[in-house]
Amino acid sequence: MAVRALRAAVAGASGYAGGEVLRLLLGHPGIEVGVLTGNSSAGQRLGGLQPHLVPLADRVLAETTAEALAGHDVVFLALPHGQSAAVAEQLGDEVLVVDMGADFRLKDAGDWERFYGSAHAGTWPYGLPELPGGRAALAGSKRIAVPGCYPTAVSLALFPAYAAGLAEPEAVITAASGTSGAGKAAKPHLLGSEVMGSMSPYGVGGGHRHTPEMIQNLSAAAGEPVTVSFTPTLAPMARGILATCSVKARPGTTAQDVRAAYEKAFDDEPFVRLLPEGQWPATASVYGSNAAQIQVAYDGTARRIIAISAIDNLTKGTAGGAVQSMNIALGIPEDTGLSTIGVAP
Amino acid sequence: MAVRALRAAVAGASGYAGGEVLRLLLGHPGIEVGVLTGNSSAGQRLGGLQPHLVPLADRVLAETTAEALAGHDVVFLALPHGQSAAVAEQLGDEVLVVDMGADFRLKDAGDWERFYGSAHAGTWPYGLPELPGGRAALAGSKRIAVPGCYPTAVSLALFPAYAAGLAEPEAVITAASGTSGAGKAAKPHLLGSEVMGSMSPYGVGGGHRHTPEMIQNLSAAAGEPVTVSFTPTLAPMARGILATCSVKARPGTTAQDVRAAYEKAFDDEPFVRLLPEGQWPATASVYGSNAAQIQVAYDGTARRIIAISAIDNLTKGTAGGAVQSMNIALGIPEDTGLSTIGVAP
Amino acid sequence: MAVRALRAAVAGASGYAGGEVLRLLLGHPGIEVGVLTGNSSAGQRLGGLQPHLVPLADRVLAETTAEALAGHDVVFLALPHGQSAAVAEQLGDEVLVVDMGADFRLKDAGDWERFYGSAHAGTWPYGLPELPGGRAALAGSKRIAVPGCYPTAVSLALFPAYAAGLAEPEAVITAASGTSGAGKAAKPHLLGSEVMGSMSPYGVGGGHRHTPEMIQNLSAAAGEPVTVSFTPTLAPMARGILATCSVKARPGTTAQDVRAAYEKAFDDEPFVRLLPEGQWPATASVYGSNAAQIQVAYDGTARRIIAISAIDNLTKGTAGGAVQSMNIALGIPEDTGLSTIGVAP
Amino acid sequence: MAVRALRAAVAGASGYAGGEVLRLLLGHPGIEVGVLTGNSSAGQRLGGLQPHLVPLADRVLAETTAEALAGHDVVFLALPHGQSAAVAEQLGDEVLVVDMGADFRLKDAGDWERFYGSAHAGTWPYGLPELPGGRAALAGSKRIAVPGCYPTAVSLALFPAYAAGLAEPEAVITAASGTSGAGKAAKPHLLGSEVMGSMSPYGVGGGHRHTPEMIQNLSAAAGEPVTVSFTPTLAPMARGILATCSVKARPGTTAQDVRAAYEKAFDDEPFVRLLPEGQWPATASVYGSNAAQIQVAYDGTARRIIAISAIDNLTKGTAGGAVQSMNIALGIPEDTGLSTIGVAP
């Protein structure tokens, strides 16, 4: 472990992504938690905003400025989309900046502009180490774009099928997410009274901003353009994503081919667990952990591969993926401060 | 309304389907609740088994025998799969028998044997009035096979696209169900501790028993064989099904074609509501009601039609569909004793 | 039933109390739903605000003004505290005004000013018919103050013990409420992400505004001043109140005395069910119904009476109690449009 | 830390308490997980029983016998009540035995027999270090009786008031528990369909087995006999206890006295956090952590002290308390392998 702990700042410490990265950093032996910043919450005690982070209860949030964030080895950005670039460019090239927002995820400027409606800020190394070439892109980097939570769940579930050449390039995906994926801003449709006991879709028909990111990842794995029809749904739970991903198998594909492709992809992965045949992922099993649980079935009648993943949207889907990628960038063991053990039941 | 109330018995009154049909029958002005029967619960007061059915609290369950069920105008069967036929054949042809189990849903004996592992009992008129020809098949019938909850949700969502010739014959479906769909038998994976905060799939890859029923309905609507890749998931809620159904559009299909097909299918339906464009179904909106809420989107990029339905699995998906079909069979107004109003929030 | 349906307006139709009273009025054979009004939601379709109220989906909300509410036989007010008086005085003495807010509940102006911080508007007949003298106060009245949800639950649970002279005048009460009791205004601590999986108290130590209303009811039943120590808690469910009420028994009290007092209080009540001994209330059993389920135990060791009630906070606790009281005021059968049957599971 | 890791066995590894102690031991640097045993689950892989414990997925459960448990430094017993004594006496005096069942908690044999209906096995040092004298009793011990989850929550909330002589000896307590407190055995009333959306009490009127344990702890703190009127309720969440504890203040008590007593009791405690005034505990804040959050209010009108605690019933309430007590018994830092940081939201 590092002789000297590195100091990490968190911009946007009052939100769910910021809170989760702090939860993980408090258990990371190589990191010392530095300055915390907020926007409307600047000046408040963290204890009132994130009452579960007991060791930081008396910390007071600073305003999110370059001055406040200066002097750290690592800066985590948990800011609204479109705000990371302005902060990042003031931080200096020697600082490791980990952006948990969307700004630097997409390679195609046109995609960015179409889905986010603003000018494209650029592209940073992508924080999903399990993808082909993923670790190499992160090693030693000073900038990391943490993937979206849905693209993490979906890309892990489907890239093995595409990388092995087993799937037709049209993916049909439905994912259920816990409400924390929608953030902490108070909106009527996110009230407990509205979401408890209810499942509902949103962004149906291609409009969700995570769609181009999935296309980018799966097309890279396939070596050809893949279309994605993605339907997200809101589930009555605080955390977790269950992604059900269906692709037509190429002619001649067998169940053994499919299993072999997934075993090859994940056998050496520290955080991805391909379940034994017959066992299915559940979001409860990865609650609060950095693990992804994956299972895949081949439906010979419909000739389709159905791959299903379960992650914690805030951990592996956001802050855990961020810490995992940070570890790689810093050259320390990838699982430092992270766990595959969920909090269940 | 009927001058004389008809007497209805319920076999299997201690379970969720039995309890729900009793809840509805208590509000039905043409029905008087007759004998209630159970298996292991015979001899017990209903008040201890179904404490929400206050007016029937002091009723005691009889054993499920032909003698106990004799002398009624209508008999609802809420029995485990495979037990309805033996009871039904003792009830006489003049009694209206409404089977909420699976026994008489499938037309193809081979499908039945493959999915249920026993001899096929036969095929009864199918209790989904909204399907093409659905009402005609039920009018005056003395036998009704109530559809499965998933097939109800899925068939309502997709038959308009198939009936209008807009969809390729390969349907990809993910559905989230509340836990009451799994019944009241105590199993560890259905404990509250296990399901709260968790989403998980089951029966992936073609194995769910409701799949051949969906194929039967959608193929009939399409006039050609349709394949169905169906993935059910268990959601942390007691009631409700949200079905996300995706089909490739035939070349030349437009968004207007799709909308028009759904408007035509549902404009005169008392219990199916095609939502205004931009509004999406939520299971909370149909909680305890016999309504189905439907929305459909056309994704031009992926050239797919995504149709989504929300129903209450116990009401429209089981007992409400049963009462609706009974009304048609009896020749009384179809919405008698039923409501489109959900209990929300 | 009334030869001519009476027209009822609802002011505040976009909120939870307004939505619930509409749900009930749609099933009331003597009422026709008239004008609906809102504040910030004026001009919007009800279908987007209350998607479960399908028959009213195309209604558009008017602004809450005396003009909009004029010309109705009954006006339900579901307004923020302090706004009812100004509206009510413009409505005319011949209109039945049912206030689901707090403004006219308290008899003591000092209590009102202390807990609500504004001038006391007055006192209207109190809409809890089950209290001693409750129905007489409502019969023929043109003004009704609907009780708070907690006072309904607590008063029903404890007034029999006080009315029978069995209890010392110090009540200790803890109640768990579903989140709909906190209303539809979006606040961070009411987000689904915050409330799912969590129990938390609020207003501890005597500060909750419903406390003086409980004191008023219990002191009236006791014929002497009763003190109330009330702790409300927020539970991870949309609806329901479970009130656990504990009082020291007067010397010489027996378990039989206690049981007899509760049987006497409730044996003829249409909406209150004293459960058989050994069975305990559950909020699920009264979901969406106007029933209250009550059980009482006598702990001889601690010499305490523990009375527990379960109600649906939006139905018996607000809108159902409002309709029940309206029925009495109008002289129509008290249970018209109301049910004791819960939606369960 | 220990030079050599100690080997710990867990008897009853398939249940909730066993799973939770394994979750914690996997993160404990001084412990190596040894043999795992079960009863009906013997012979099964842990991965199918506890899918969140990924590192132990391939472990197979042995039968619970003295032979299987031999050769360990520490043995955790997570067995049904009444089974620990027979196992413990075969384990040898040099083995540290930590019983998470009830068998050795009570000092009074009569209490045991009255509430558990069997012969009293004895009394072991009690694993609640925060009680007066608690650590001294555990230091160096080879036997630990882990408290019940409710007594942990209640004793922490109330002992400071009693130890400071501020409270009359009659405690009135209501507590809401997550369903995991009822264990993993499948019972109909614990099904997700039954508990979601519902609050219900049980064991009302003095019958809950945890009552004599609370009386034992509070009487010891008070130096006089304390009566406890305890009402447990089941809440729709998997984990967590919120205990609302009310006691009459002795004459002359001030709010300052109360605050001072609680500050004195908890200022040096590593796992108990007395919240700043105005902030209230929530079970979500301690989810998966060993922390207890406490707040206390003084209601001058009713002259009552209301103390409220939130714990995770499986962590601080069972397995975390077990590990904390084990650390003390072993003479290693008390917080080894434990955290005060909850998993929220």
PDB file of C-alpha atoms in Angstrom, chain B residues 85-203:
ATOM      1  CA  ALA B  85     -60.675 -30.831 -14.451  1.00  0.00           C
ATOM      2  CA  ALA B  86     -61.623 -33.378 -11.807  1.00  0.00           C
ATOM      3  CA  VAL B  87     -63.729 -30.829  -9.962  1.00  0.00           C
ATOM      4  CA  ALA B  88     -65.278 -29.287 -13.058  1.00  0.00           C
ATOM      5  CA  GLU B  89     -66.603 -32.499 -14.533  1.00  0.00           C
ATOM      6  CA  GLN B  90     -68.660 -33.134 -11.405  1.00  0.00           C
ATOM      7  CA  LEU B  91     -70.325 -29.725 -11.461  1.00  0.00           C
ATOM      8  CA  GLY B  92     -72.827 -30.185 -14.259  1.00  0.00           C
ATOM      9  CA  ASP B  93     -73.101 -28.477 -17.601  1.00  0.00           C
ATOM     10  CA  GLU B  94     -75.593 -25.888 -16.465  1.00  0.00           C
ATOM     11  CA  VAL B  95     -73.180 -24.399 -13.908  1.00  0.00           C
ATOM     12  CA  LEU B  96     -70.864 -21.632 -15.071  1.00  0.00           C
ATOM     13  CA  VAL B  97     -67.356 -22.771 -14.146  1.00  0.00           C
ATOM     14  CA  VAL B  98     -64.611 -20.147 -14.223  1.00  0.00           C
ATOM     15  CA  ASP B  99     -61.156 -21.680 -13.930  1.00  0.00           C
ATOM     16  CA  MET B 100     -58.452 -19.298 -12.760  1.00  0.00           C
ATOM     17  CA  GLY B 101     -55.842 -22.049 -13.121  1.00  0.00           C
ATOM     18  CA  ALA B 102     -53.994 -23.034 -16.253  1.00  0.00           C
ATOM     19  CA  ASP B 103     -55.677 -26.313 -17.080  1.00  0.00           C
ATOM     20  CA  PHE B 104     -57.906 -25.259 -19.963  1.00  0.00           C
ATOM     21  CA  ARG B 105     -55.966 -22.366 -21.479  1.00  0.00           C
ATOM     22  CA  LEU B 106     -53.887 -24.111 -24.123  1.00  0.00           C
ATOM     23  CA  LYS B 107     -55.256 -25.488 -27.364  1.00  0.00           C
ATOM     24  CA  ASP B 108     -52.250 -27.619 -28.155  1.00  0.00           C
ATOM     25  CA  ALA B 109     -52.058 -30.763 -26.050  1.00  0.00           C
ATOM     26  CA  GLY B 110     -48.367 -31.120 -26.814  1.00  0.00           C
ATOM     27  CA  ASP B 111     -47.635 -27.672 -25.434  1.00  0.00           C
ATOM     28  CA  TRP B 112     -49.529 -28.535 -22.289  1.00  0.00           C
ATOM     29  CA  GLU B 113     -47.681 -31.762 -21.770  1.00  0.00           C
ATOM     30  CA  ARG B 114     -44.303 -30.181 -22.470  1.00  0.00           C
ATOM     31  CA  PHE B 115     -44.772 -27.308 -20.035  1.00  0.00           C
ATOM     32  CA  TYR B 116     -46.938 -28.877 -17.344  1.00  0.00           C
ATOM     33  CA  GLY B 117     -45.906 -32.505 -17.503  1.00  0.00           C
ATOM     34  CA  SER B 118     -49.357 -34.062 -17.270  1.00  0.00           C
ATOM     35  CA  ALA B 119     -52.195 -35.064 -19.565  1.00  0.00           C
ATOM     36  CA  HIS B 120     -54.067 -32.245 -21.273  1.00  0.00           C
ATOM     37  CA  ALA B 121     -57.544 -31.718 -19.838  1.00  0.00           C
ATOM     38  CA  GLY B 122     -59.003 -29.813 -22.782  1.00  0.00           C
ATOM     39  CA  THR B 123     -59.599 -26.264 -23.937  1.00  0.00           C
ATOM     40  CA  TRP B 124     -62.259 -23.836 -22.720  1.00  0.00           C
ATOM     41  CA  PRO B 125     -63.313 -20.438 -24.076  1.00  0.00           C
ATOM     42  CA  TYR B 126     -60.538 -18.013 -23.249  1.00  0.00           C
ATOM     43  CA  GLY B 127     -61.269 -15.169 -20.882  1.00  0.00           C
ATOM     44  CA  LEU B 128     -59.540 -12.259 -22.586  1.00  0.00           C
ATOM     45  CA  PRO B 129     -62.454 -10.373 -24.146  1.00  0.00           C
ATOM     46  CA  GLU B 130     -60.256  -7.713 -25.747  1.00  0.00           C
ATOM     47  CA  LEU B 131     -58.653 -10.169 -28.169  1.00  0.00           C
ATOM     48  CA  PRO B 132     -60.174 -10.319 -31.671  1.00  0.00           C
ATOM     49  CA  GLY B 133     -63.261 -12.480 -31.348  1.00  0.00           C
ATOM     50  CA  GLY B 134     -62.794 -12.634 -27.605  1.00  0.00           C
ATOM     51  CA  ARG B 135     -66.269 -11.611 -26.539  1.00  0.00           C
ATOM     52  CA  ALA B 136     -68.040 -13.840 -29.029  1.00  0.00           C
ATOM     53  CA  ALA B 137     -66.236 -16.863 -27.658  1.00  0.00           C
ATOM     54  CA  LEU B 138     -67.387 -16.096 -24.130  1.00  0.00           C
ATOM     55  CA  ALA B 139     -71.015 -15.083 -24.700  1.00  0.00           C
ATOM     56  CA  GLY B 140     -73.291 -17.699 -23.205  1.00  0.00           C
ATOM     57  CA  SER B 141     -70.455 -20.050 -22.385  1.00  0.00           C
ATOM     58  CA  LYS B 142     -70.661 -22.294 -19.323  1.00  0.00           C
ATOM     59  CA  ARG B 143     -66.899 -22.756 -19.116  1.00  0.00           C
ATOM     60  CA  ILE B 144     -64.199 -20.064 -18.986  1.00  0.00           C
ATOM     61  CA  ALA B 145     -60.421 -20.469 -18.881  1.00  0.00           C
ATOM     62  CA  VAL B 146     -59.046 -17.318 -17.297  1.00  0.00           C
ATOM     63  CA  PRO B 147     -55.706 -16.340 -18.881  1.00  0.00           C
ATOM     64  CA  GLY B 148     -52.438 -16.276 -17.009  1.00  0.00           C
ATOM     65  CA  CYS B 149     -51.440 -12.909 -15.636  1.00  0.00           C
ATOM     66  CA  TYR B 150     -48.385 -12.482 -17.862  1.00  0.00           C
ATOM     67  CA  PRO B 151     -50.249 -13.542 -21.034  1.00  0.00           C
ATOM     68  CA  THR B 152     -52.939 -10.987 -20.227  1.00  0.00           C
ATOM     69  CA  ALA B 153     -50.397  -8.181 -19.915  1.00  0.00           C
ATOM     70  CA  VAL B 154     -48.376  -9.250 -22.937  1.00  0.00           C
ATOM     71  CA  SER B 155     -51.246 -10.088 -25.258  1.00  0.00           C
ATOM     72  CA  LEU B 156     -52.924  -6.747 -24.625  1.00  0.00           C
ATOM     73  CA  ALA B 157     -49.674  -4.944 -25.302  1.00  0.00           C
ATOM     74  CA  LEU B 158     -48.812  -6.716 -28.534  1.00  0.00           C
ATOM     75  CA  PHE B 159     -51.893  -8.048 -30.288  1.00  0.00           C
ATOM     76  CA  PRO B 160     -52.709  -4.706 -31.947  1.00  0.00           C
ATOM     77  CA  ALA B 161     -49.312  -4.623 -33.664  1.00  0.00           C
ATOM     78  CA  TYR B 162     -49.766  -8.174 -34.905  1.00  0.00           C
ATOM     79  CA  ALA B 163     -53.412  -7.796 -35.833  1.00  0.00           C
ATOM     80  CA  ALA B 164     -52.489  -4.777 -37.944  1.00  0.00           C
ATOM     81  CA  GLY B 165     -49.670  -6.646 -39.669  1.00  0.00           C
ATOM     82  CA  LEU B 166     -47.027  -4.226 -38.458  1.00  0.00           C
ATOM     83  CA  ALA B 167     -44.669  -6.586 -36.632  1.00  0.00           C
ATOM     84  CA  GLU B 168     -42.182  -9.290 -37.493  1.00  0.00           C
ATOM     85  CA  PRO B 169     -43.038 -12.587 -35.821  1.00  0.00           C
ATOM     86  CA  GLU B 170     -40.354 -12.543 -33.140  1.00  0.00           C
ATOM     87  CA  ALA B 171     -41.355 -10.946 -29.867  1.00  0.00           C
ATOM     88  CA  VAL B 172     -38.872 -10.114 -27.097  1.00  0.00           C
ATOM     89  CA  ILE B 173     -40.553  -9.557 -23.771  1.00  0.00           C
ATOM     90  CA  THR B 174     -39.424  -8.702 -20.263  1.00  0.00           C
ATOM     91  CA  ALA B 175     -41.997  -8.414 -17.530  1.00  0.00           C
ATOM     92  CA  ALA B 176     -41.751  -7.435 -13.893  1.00  0.00           C
ATOM     93  CA  SER B 177     -44.275  -8.946 -11.540  1.00  0.00           C
ATOM     94  CA  GLY B 178     -45.248  -8.329  -7.969  1.00  0.00           C
ATOM     95  CA  THR B 179     -44.722 -11.234  -5.635  1.00  0.00           C
ATOM     96  CA  SER B 180     -48.395 -12.129  -5.268  1.00  0.00           C
ATOM     97  CA  GLY B 181     -48.085 -13.680  -8.711  1.00  0.00           C
ATOM     98  CA  ALA B 182     -46.043 -16.426  -7.072  1.00  0.00           C
ATOM     99  CA  GLY B 183     -48.846 -17.299  -4.693  1.00  0.00           C
ATOM    100  CA  LYS B 184     -49.237 -17.621  -0.965  1.00  0.00           C
ATOM    101  CA  ALA B 185     -47.316 -20.836  -0.376  1.00  0.00           C
ATOM    102  CA  ALA B 186     -44.400 -20.002   1.902  1.00  0.00           C
ATOM    103  CA  LYS B 187     -41.088 -20.406   0.082  1.00  0.00           C
ATOM    104  CA  PRO B 188     -37.791 -18.942   1.276  1.00  0.00           C
ATOM    105  CA  HIS B 189     -37.083 -16.916  -1.876  1.00  0.00           C
ATOM    106  CA  LEU B 190     -40.455 -15.185  -1.515  1.00  0.00           C
ATOM    107  CA  LEU B 191     -39.860 -13.986   2.038  1.00  0.00           C
ATOM    108  CA  GLY B 192     -40.123 -10.261   2.491  1.00  0.00           C
ATOM    109  CA  SER B 193     -36.503 -10.194   3.622  1.00  0.00           C
ATOM    110  CA  GLU B 194     -35.461 -11.638   0.271  1.00  0.00           C
ATOM    111  CA  VAL B 195     -37.650  -9.669  -2.111  1.00  0.00           C
ATOM    112  CA  MET B 196     -37.636  -6.204  -0.607  1.00  0.00           C
ATOM    113  CA  GLY B 197     -34.932  -4.165  -2.296  1.00  0.00           C
ATOM    114  CA  SER B 198     -34.299  -6.806  -4.939  1.00  0.00           C
ATOM    115  CA  MET B 199     -35.056  -7.508  -8.584  1.00  0.00           C
ATOM    116  CA  SER B 200     -34.330 -10.949  -9.978  1.00  0.00           C
ATOM    117  CA  PRO B 201     -35.289 -12.973 -13.051  1.00  0.00           C
ATOM    118  CA  TYR B 202     -36.516 -16.529 -13.211  1.00  0.00           C
ATOM    119  CA  GLY B 203     -37.538 -19.038 -15.834  1.00  0.00           C
TER     120      GLY B 203
END
